[in-house]
JSON list of C-alpha atoms in Angstrom, two decimals:
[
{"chain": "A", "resi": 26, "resn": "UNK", "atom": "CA", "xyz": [75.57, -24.57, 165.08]},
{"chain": "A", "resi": 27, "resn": "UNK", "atom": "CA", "xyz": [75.48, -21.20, 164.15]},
{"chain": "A", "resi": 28, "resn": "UNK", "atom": "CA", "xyz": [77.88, -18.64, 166.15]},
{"chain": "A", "resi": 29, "resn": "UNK", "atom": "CA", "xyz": [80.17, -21.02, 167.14]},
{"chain": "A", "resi": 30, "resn": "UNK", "atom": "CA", "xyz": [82.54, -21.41, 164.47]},
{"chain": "A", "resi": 31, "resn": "UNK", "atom": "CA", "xyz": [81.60, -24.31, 162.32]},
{"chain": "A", "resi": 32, "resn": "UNK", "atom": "CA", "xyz": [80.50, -24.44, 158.83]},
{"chain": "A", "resi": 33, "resn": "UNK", "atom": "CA", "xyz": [77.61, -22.33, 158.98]},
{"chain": "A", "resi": 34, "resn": "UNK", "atom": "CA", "xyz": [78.75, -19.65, 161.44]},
{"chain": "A", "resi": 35, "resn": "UNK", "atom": "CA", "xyz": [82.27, -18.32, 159.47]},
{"chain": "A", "resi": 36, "resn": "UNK", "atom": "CA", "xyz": [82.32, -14.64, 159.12]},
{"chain": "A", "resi": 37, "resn": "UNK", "atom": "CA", "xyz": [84.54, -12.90, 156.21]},
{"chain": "A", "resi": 38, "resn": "UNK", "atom": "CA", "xyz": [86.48, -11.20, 158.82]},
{"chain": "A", "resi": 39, "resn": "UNK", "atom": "CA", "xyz": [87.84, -13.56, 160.59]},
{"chain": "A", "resi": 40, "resn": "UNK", "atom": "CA", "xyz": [90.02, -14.89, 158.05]},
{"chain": "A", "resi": 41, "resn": "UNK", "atom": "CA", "xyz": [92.84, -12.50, 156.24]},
{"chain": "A", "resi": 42, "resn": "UNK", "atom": "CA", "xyz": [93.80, -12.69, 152.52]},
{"chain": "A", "resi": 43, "resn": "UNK", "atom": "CA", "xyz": [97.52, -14.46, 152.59]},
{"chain": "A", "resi": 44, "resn": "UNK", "atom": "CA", "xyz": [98.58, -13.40, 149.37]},
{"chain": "A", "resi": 45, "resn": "UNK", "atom": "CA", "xyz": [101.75, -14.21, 147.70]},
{"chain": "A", "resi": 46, "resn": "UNK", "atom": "CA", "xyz": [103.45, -10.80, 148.57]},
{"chain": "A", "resi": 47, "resn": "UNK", "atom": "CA", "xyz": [102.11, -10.66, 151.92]},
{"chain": "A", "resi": 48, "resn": "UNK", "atom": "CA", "xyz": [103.98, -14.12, 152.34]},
{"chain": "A", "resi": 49, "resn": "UNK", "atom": "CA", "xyz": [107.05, -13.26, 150.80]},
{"chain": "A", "resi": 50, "resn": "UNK", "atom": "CA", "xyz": [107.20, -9.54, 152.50]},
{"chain": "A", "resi": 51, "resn": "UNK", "atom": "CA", "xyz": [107.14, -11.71, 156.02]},
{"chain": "A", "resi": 52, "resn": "UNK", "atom": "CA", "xyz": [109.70, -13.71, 155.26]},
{"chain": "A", "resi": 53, "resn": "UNK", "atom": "CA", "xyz": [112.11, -11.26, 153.93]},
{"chain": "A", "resi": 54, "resn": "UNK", "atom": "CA", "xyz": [112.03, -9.24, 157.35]},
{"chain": "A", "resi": 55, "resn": "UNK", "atom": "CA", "xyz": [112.30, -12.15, 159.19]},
{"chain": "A", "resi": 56, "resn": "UNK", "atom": "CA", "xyz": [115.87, -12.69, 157.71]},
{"chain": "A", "resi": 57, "resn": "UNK", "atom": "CA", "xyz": [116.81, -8.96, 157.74]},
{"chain": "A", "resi": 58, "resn": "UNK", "atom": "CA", "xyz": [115.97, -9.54, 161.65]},
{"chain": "A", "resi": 59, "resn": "UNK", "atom": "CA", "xyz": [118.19, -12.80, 161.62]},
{"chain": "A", "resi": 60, "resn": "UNK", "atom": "CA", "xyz": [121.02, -10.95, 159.79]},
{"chain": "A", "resi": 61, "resn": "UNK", "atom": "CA", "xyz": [120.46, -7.43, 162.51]},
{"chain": "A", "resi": 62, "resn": "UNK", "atom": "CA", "xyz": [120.48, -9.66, 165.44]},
{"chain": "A", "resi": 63, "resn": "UNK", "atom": "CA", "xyz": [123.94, -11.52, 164.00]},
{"chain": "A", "resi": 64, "resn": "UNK", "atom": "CA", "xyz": [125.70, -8.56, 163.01]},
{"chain": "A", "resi": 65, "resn": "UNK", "atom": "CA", "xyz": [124.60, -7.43, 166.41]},
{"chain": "A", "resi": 66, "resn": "UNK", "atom": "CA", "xyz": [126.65, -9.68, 167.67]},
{"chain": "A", "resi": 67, "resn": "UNK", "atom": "CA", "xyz": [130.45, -8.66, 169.36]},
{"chain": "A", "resi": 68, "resn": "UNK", "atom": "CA", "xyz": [133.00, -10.02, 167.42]},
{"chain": "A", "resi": 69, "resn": "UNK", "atom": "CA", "xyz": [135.59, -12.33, 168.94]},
{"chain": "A", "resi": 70, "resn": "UNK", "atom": "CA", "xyz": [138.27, -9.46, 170.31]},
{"chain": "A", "resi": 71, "resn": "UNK", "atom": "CA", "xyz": [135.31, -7.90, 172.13]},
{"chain": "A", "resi": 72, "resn": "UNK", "atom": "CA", "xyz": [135.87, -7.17, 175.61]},
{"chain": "A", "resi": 73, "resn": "UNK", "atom": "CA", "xyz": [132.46, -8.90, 176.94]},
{"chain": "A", "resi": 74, "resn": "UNK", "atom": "CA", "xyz": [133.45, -11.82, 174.75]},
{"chain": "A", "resi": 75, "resn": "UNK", "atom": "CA", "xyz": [136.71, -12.44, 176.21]},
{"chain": "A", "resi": 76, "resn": "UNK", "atom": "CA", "xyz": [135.53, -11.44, 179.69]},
{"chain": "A", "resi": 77, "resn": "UNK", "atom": "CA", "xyz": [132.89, -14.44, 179.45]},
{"chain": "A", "resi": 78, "resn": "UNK", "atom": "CA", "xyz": [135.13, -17.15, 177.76]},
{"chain": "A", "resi": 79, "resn": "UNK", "atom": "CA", "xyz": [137.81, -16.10, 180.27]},
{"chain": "A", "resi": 80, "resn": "UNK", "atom": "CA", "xyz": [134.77, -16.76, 183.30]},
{"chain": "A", "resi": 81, "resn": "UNK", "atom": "CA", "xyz": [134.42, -19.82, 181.43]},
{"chain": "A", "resi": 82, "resn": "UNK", "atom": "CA", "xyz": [137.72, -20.95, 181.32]},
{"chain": "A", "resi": 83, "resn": "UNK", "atom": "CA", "xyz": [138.35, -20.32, 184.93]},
{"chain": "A", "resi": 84, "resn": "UNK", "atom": "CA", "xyz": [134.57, -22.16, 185.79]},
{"chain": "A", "resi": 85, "resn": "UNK", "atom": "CA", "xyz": [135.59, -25.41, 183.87]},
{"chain": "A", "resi": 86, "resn": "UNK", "atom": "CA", "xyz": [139.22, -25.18, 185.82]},
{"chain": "A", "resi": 87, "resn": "UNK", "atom": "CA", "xyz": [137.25, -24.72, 189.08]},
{"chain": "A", "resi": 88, "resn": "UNK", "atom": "CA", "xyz": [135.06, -27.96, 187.88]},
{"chain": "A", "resi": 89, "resn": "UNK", "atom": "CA", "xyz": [138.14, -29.79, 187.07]},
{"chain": "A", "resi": 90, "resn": "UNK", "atom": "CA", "xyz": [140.23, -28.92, 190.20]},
{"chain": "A", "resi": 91, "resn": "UNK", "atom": "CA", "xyz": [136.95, -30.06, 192.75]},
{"chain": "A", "resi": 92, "resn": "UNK", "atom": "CA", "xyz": [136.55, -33.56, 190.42]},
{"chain": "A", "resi": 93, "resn": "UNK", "atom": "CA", "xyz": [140.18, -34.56, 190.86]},
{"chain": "A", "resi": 94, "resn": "UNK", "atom": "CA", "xyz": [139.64, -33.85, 194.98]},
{"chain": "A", "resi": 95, "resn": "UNK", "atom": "CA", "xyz": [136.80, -35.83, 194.80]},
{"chain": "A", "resi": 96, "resn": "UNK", "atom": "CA", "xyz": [138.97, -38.44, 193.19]},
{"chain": "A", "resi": 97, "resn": "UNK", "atom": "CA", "xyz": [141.89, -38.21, 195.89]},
{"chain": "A", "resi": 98, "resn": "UNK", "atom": "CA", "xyz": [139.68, -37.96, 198.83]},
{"chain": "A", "resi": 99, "resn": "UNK", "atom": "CA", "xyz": [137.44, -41.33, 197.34]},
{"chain": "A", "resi": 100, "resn": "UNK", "atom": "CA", "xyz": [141.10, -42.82, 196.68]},
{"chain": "A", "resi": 101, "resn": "UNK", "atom": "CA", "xyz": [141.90, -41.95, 200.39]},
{"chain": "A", "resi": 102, "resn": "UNK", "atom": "CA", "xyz": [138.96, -43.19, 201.73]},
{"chain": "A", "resi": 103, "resn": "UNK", "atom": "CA", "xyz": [139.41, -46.53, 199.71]},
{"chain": "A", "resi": 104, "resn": "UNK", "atom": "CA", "xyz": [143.11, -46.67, 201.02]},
{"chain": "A", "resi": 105, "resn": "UNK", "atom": "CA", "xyz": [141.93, -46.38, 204.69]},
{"chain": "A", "resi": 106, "resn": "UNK", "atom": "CA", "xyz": [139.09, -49.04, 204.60]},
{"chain": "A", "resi": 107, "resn": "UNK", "atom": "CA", "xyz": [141.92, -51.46, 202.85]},
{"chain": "A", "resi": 108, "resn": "UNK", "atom": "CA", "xyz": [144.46, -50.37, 205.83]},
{"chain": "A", "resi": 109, "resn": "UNK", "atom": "CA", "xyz": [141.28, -50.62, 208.48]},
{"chain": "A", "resi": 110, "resn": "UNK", "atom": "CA", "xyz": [140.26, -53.91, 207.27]},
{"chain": "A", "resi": 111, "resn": "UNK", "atom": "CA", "xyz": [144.48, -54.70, 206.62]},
{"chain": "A", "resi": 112, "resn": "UNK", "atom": "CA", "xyz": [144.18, -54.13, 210.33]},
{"chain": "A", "resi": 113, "resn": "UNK", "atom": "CA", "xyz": [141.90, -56.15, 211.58]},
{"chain": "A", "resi": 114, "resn": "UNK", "atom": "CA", "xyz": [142.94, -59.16, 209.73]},
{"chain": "A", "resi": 115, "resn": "UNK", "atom": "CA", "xyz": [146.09, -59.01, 211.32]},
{"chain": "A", "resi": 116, "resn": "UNK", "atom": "CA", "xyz": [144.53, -58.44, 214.66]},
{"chain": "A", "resi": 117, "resn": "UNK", "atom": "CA", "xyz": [141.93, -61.56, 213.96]},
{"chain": "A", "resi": 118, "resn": "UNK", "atom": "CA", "xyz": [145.15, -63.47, 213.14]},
{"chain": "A", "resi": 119, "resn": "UNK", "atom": "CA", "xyz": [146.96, -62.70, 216.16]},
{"chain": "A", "resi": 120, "resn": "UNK", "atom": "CA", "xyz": [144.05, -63.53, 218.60]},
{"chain": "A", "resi": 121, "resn": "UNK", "atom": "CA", "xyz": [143.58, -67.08, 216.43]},
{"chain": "A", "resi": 122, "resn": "UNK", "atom": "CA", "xyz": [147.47, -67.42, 216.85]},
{"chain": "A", "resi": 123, "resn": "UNK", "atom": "CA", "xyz": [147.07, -66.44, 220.71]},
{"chain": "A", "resi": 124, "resn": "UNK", "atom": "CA", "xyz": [144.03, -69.06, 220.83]},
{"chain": "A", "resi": 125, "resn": "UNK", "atom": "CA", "xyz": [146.16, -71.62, 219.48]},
{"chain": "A", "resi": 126, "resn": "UNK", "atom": "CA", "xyz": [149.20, -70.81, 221.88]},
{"chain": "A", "resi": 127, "resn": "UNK", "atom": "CA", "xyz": [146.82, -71.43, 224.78]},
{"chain": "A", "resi": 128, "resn": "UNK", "atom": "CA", "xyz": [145.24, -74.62, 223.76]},
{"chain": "A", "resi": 129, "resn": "UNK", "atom": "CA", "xyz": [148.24, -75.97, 223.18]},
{"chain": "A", "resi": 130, "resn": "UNK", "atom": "CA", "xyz": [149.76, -74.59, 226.70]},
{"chain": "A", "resi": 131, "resn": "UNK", "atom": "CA", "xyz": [146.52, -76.14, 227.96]},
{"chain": "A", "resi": 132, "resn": "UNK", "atom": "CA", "xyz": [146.91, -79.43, 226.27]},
{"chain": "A", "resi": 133, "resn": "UNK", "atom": "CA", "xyz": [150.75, -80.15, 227.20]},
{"chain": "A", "resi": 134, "resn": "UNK", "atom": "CA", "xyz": [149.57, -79.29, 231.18]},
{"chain": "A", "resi": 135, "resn": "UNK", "atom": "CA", "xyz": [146.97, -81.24, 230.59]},
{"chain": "A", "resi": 136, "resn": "UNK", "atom": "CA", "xyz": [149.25, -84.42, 229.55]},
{"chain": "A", "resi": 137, "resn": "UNK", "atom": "CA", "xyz": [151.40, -83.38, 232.14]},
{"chain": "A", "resi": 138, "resn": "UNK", "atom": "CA", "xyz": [149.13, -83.63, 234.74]},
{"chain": "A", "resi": 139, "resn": "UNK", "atom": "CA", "xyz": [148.36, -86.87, 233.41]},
{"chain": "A", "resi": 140, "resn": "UNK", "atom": "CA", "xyz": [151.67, -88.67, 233.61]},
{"chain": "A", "resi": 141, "resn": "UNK", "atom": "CA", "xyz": [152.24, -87.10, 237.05]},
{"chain": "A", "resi": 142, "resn": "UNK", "atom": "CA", "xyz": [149.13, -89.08, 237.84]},
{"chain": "A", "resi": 143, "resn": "UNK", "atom": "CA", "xyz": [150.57, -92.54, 235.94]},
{"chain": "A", "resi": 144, "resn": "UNK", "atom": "CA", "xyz": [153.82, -91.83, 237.57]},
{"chain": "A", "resi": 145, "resn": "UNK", "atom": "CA", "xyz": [152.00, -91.26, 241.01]},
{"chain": "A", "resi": 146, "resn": "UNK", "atom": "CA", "xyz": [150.09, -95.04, 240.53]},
{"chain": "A", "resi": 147, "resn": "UNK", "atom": "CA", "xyz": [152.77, -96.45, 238.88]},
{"chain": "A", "resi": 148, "resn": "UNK", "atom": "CA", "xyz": [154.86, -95.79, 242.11]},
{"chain": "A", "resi": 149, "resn": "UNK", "atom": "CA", "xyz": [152.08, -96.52, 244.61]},
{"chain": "A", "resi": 150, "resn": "UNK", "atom": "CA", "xyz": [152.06, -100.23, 242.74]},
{"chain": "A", "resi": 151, "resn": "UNK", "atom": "CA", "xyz": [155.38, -100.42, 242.91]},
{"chain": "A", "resi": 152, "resn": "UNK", "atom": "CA", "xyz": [155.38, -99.15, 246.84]},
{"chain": "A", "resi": 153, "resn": "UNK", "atom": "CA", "xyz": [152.54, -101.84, 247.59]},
{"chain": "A", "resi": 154, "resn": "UNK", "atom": "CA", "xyz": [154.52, -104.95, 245.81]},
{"chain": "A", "resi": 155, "resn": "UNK", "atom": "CA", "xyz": [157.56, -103.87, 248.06]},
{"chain": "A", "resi": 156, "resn": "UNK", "atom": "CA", "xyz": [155.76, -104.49, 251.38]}
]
């Protein structure tokens, strides 16, 4: 395949001699870069520095402040679903309570009624074996 890069196509100028120096030459401006960039830096009394961890400070405060409302509102909500459902416990207890109440009302007319009506036959009998 000629032109395209494989064995028989390679030109001399596509590839540059790496030598030893060349290699070590890189590598030693790479670090004076690392060390420019670091002393580069602002030390810790800058201005900007305290300026930031100061925006920082006040950003995780802010953070802090909004998770604990979260945490009182979710423990208010929690405390009014236990009082709504408190609630209407009591109110299904009062209607059973109220149901009862009735049936019983309803079951001592009831036998009521009835021994009017035994009383009521008991004195017709005795009315008819007077005659």
């Amino acid at each position: 395949m000629p032109g395209r890069g494989g064995p028989q196509g390679v030109f001399v100028g596509q590839f540059k001699a790496n030598h030893l120096a060349d290699r070590l030459e890189s590598a030693a401006k790479a670090r004076q870069a690392t060390v420019a960039r670091f002393r580069a830096r602002p030390g810790a009394d800058d201005p900007a520095v305290l300026a930031r961890q100061s925006a920082r400070r006040a950003i995780i405060q802010a953070r802090e402040i909004r998770e604990t409302e979260r945490a009182m509102a979710r423990l208010a909500a929690e405390a009014q679903r236990e009082a709504e459902a408190l609630a209407e416990l009591e109110r299904q207890e009062a209607e059973l309570a109220r149901q009862a109440a009735e049936k019983a009302e309803r079951q001592a007319a009831l036998a009521a009624e009835q021994k009017a009506a035994r009383d009521a036959r008991f004195a017709a009998r005795k009315a008819r074996a007077r005659r």
